[in-house]
Amino acid sequence: MSEDTLTPAELQDRAWAVLAAAAEDRPGDVDELLVTLPWDDLVTVVHATARACATILAGPDGHARLADAVRALLLERRAERERGIDG
């Protein structure tokens, strides 16, 4: 079952709602917010949620620095897995 396509403003609001539910550790609510969305809308909401997190973490001008830091973290985690350290 899927909803009718939401407007861009409704998708943005859905992204903020996902962020709030995740911040309060409510996975069931996150599921409810995402499960009925058509694929294109789901991708839009996930992107908007991630972008909101990036802006909150790094500020409006810090996205590139945050992306570099996340890439470094991912490389470190991969190296740890390859050494047999699971974290």
mmCIF file of C-alpha atoms in Angstrom:
data_model
loop_
_atom_site.group_PDB
_atom_site.id
_atom_site.type_symbol
_atom_site.label_atom_id
_atom_site.label_comp_id
_atom_site.label_asym_id
_atom_site.label_seq_id
_atom_site.Cartn_x
_atom_site.Cartn_y
_atom_site.Cartn_z
ATOM 1 C CA MET A 1 0.000 0.000 0.000
ATOM 2 C CA SER A 2 1.357 3.426 -0.835
ATOM 3 C CA GLU A 3 0.269 6.996 -0.341
ATOM 4 C CA ASP A 4 -0.381 9.450 -3.123
ATOM 5 C CA THR A 5 2.729 11.400 -4.004
ATOM 6 C CA LEU A 6 3.365 14.078 -1.398
ATOM 7 C CA THR A 7 4.220 17.684 -2.200
ATOM 8 C CA PRO A 8 7.831 18.805 -1.719
ATOM 9 C CA ALA A 9 6.804 20.627 1.476
ATOM 10 C CA GLU A 10 5.093 17.491 2.815
ATOM 11 C CA LEU A 11 8.172 15.417 2.023
ATOM 12 C CA GLN A 12 10.360 17.919 3.870
ATOM 13 C CA ASP A 13 8.000 17.780 6.852
ATOM 14 C CA ARG A 14 8.141 13.995 6.743
ATOM 15 C CA ALA A 15 11.945 14.176 6.834
ATOM 16 C CA TRP A 16 11.848 16.386 9.949
ATOM 17 C CA ALA A 17 9.354 13.984 11.551
ATOM 18 C CA VAL A 18 11.695 11.054 10.822
ATOM 19 C CA LEU A 19 14.565 12.991 12.389
ATOM 20 C CA ALA A 20 12.528 13.755 15.516
ATOM 21 C CA ALA A 21 11.363 10.153 15.884
ATOM 22 C CA ALA A 22 14.896 8.842 15.414
ATOM 23 C CA ALA A 23 16.248 11.345 17.940
ATOM 24 C CA GLU A 24 13.742 9.962 20.455
ATOM 25 C CA ASP A 25 14.649 6.357 19.518
ATOM 26 C CA ARG A 26 11.181 5.498 18.191
ATOM 27 C CA PRO A 27 11.869 3.038 15.349
ATOM 28 C CA GLY A 28 8.201 2.076 15.061
ATOM 29 C CA ASP A 29 7.278 5.668 14.323
ATOM 30 C CA VAL A 30 10.100 5.939 11.784
ATOM 31 C CA ASP A 31 8.755 2.808 10.113
ATOM 32 C CA GLU A 32 5.239 4.263 9.995
ATOM 33 C CA LEU A 33 6.562 7.475 8.444
ATOM 34 C CA LEU A 34 8.448 5.621 5.713
ATOM 35 C CA VAL A 35 6.765 2.299 5.008
ATOM 36 C CA THR A 36 3.928 3.580 2.825
ATOM 37 C CA LEU A 37 5.972 5.970 0.703
ATOM 38 C CA PRO A 38 6.564 5.206 -2.960
ATOM 39 C CA TRP A 39 10.253 4.600 -3.733
ATOM 40 C CA ASP A 40 10.954 8.058 -5.210
ATOM 41 C CA ASP A 41 9.377 9.794 -2.216
ATOM 42 C CA LEU A 42 11.244 7.500 0.185
ATOM 43 C CA VAL A 43 14.546 8.431 -1.448
ATOM 44 C CA THR A 44 13.626 12.125 -1.214
ATOM 45 C CA VAL A 45 12.745 11.832 2.497
ATOM 46 C CA VAL A 46 15.904 9.868 3.319
ATOM 47 C CA HIS A 47 18.021 12.428 1.475
ATOM 48 C CA ALA A 48 16.292 15.358 3.182
ATOM 49 C CA THR A 49 16.690 13.702 6.586
ATOM 50 C CA ALA A 50 20.388 13.071 6.007
ATOM 51 C CA ARG A 51 20.856 16.617 4.720
ATOM 52 C CA ALA A 52 19.128 18.013 7.821
ATOM 53 C CA CYS A 53 21.429 15.944 10.033
ATOM 54 C CA ALA A 54 24.461 17.178 8.124
ATOM 55 C CA THR A 55 23.383 20.780 8.527
ATOM 56 C CA ILE A 56 22.702 20.320 12.233
ATOM 57 C CA LEU A 57 26.070 18.620 12.772
ATOM 58 C CA ALA A 58 28.233 20.773 10.538
ATOM 59 C CA GLY A 59 26.383 24.016 10.031
ATOM 60 C CA PRO A 60 25.357 25.324 6.631
ATOM 61 C CA ASP A 61 28.955 25.755 5.440
ATOM 62 C CA GLY A 62 30.489 22.589 6.896
ATOM 63 C CA HIS A 63 29.040 19.876 4.680
ATOM 64 C CA ALA A 64 32.316 19.159 2.870
ATOM 65 C CA ARG A 65 34.231 18.819 6.150
ATOM 66 C CA LEU A 66 31.548 16.527 7.547
ATOM 67 C CA ALA A 67 31.592 14.382 4.400
ATOM 68 C CA ASP A 68 35.378 14.050 4.689
ATOM 69 C CA ALA A 69 35.107 13.103 8.375
ATOM 70 C CA VAL A 70 32.425 10.497 7.648
ATOM 71 C CA ARG A 71 34.471 9.006 4.806
ATOM 72 C CA ALA A 72 37.475 8.757 7.144
ATOM 73 C CA LEU A 73 35.285 7.059 9.753
ATOM 74 C CA LEU A 74 34.008 4.566 7.188
ATOM 75 C CA LEU A 75 37.544 3.763 6.046
ATOM 76 C CA GLU A 76 38.601 3.256 9.672
ATOM 77 C CA ARG A 77 35.634 0.962 10.348
ATOM 78 C CA ARG A 78 36.398 -1.081 7.221
ATOM 79 C CA ALA A 79 40.041 -1.422 8.285
ATOM 80 C CA GLU A 80 38.926 -2.562 11.746
ATOM 81 C CA ARG A 81 36.632 -5.194 10.222
ATOM 82 C CA GLU A 82 39.457 -6.397 8.009
ATOM 83 C CA ARG A 83 41.649 -6.750 11.129
ATOM 84 C CA GLY A 84 38.838 -8.722 12.801
ATOM 85 C CA ILE A 85 37.647 -5.965 15.121
ATOM 86 C CA ASP A 86 33.860 -5.686 15.011
ATOM 87 C CA GLY A 87 32.465 -2.397 16.309
#
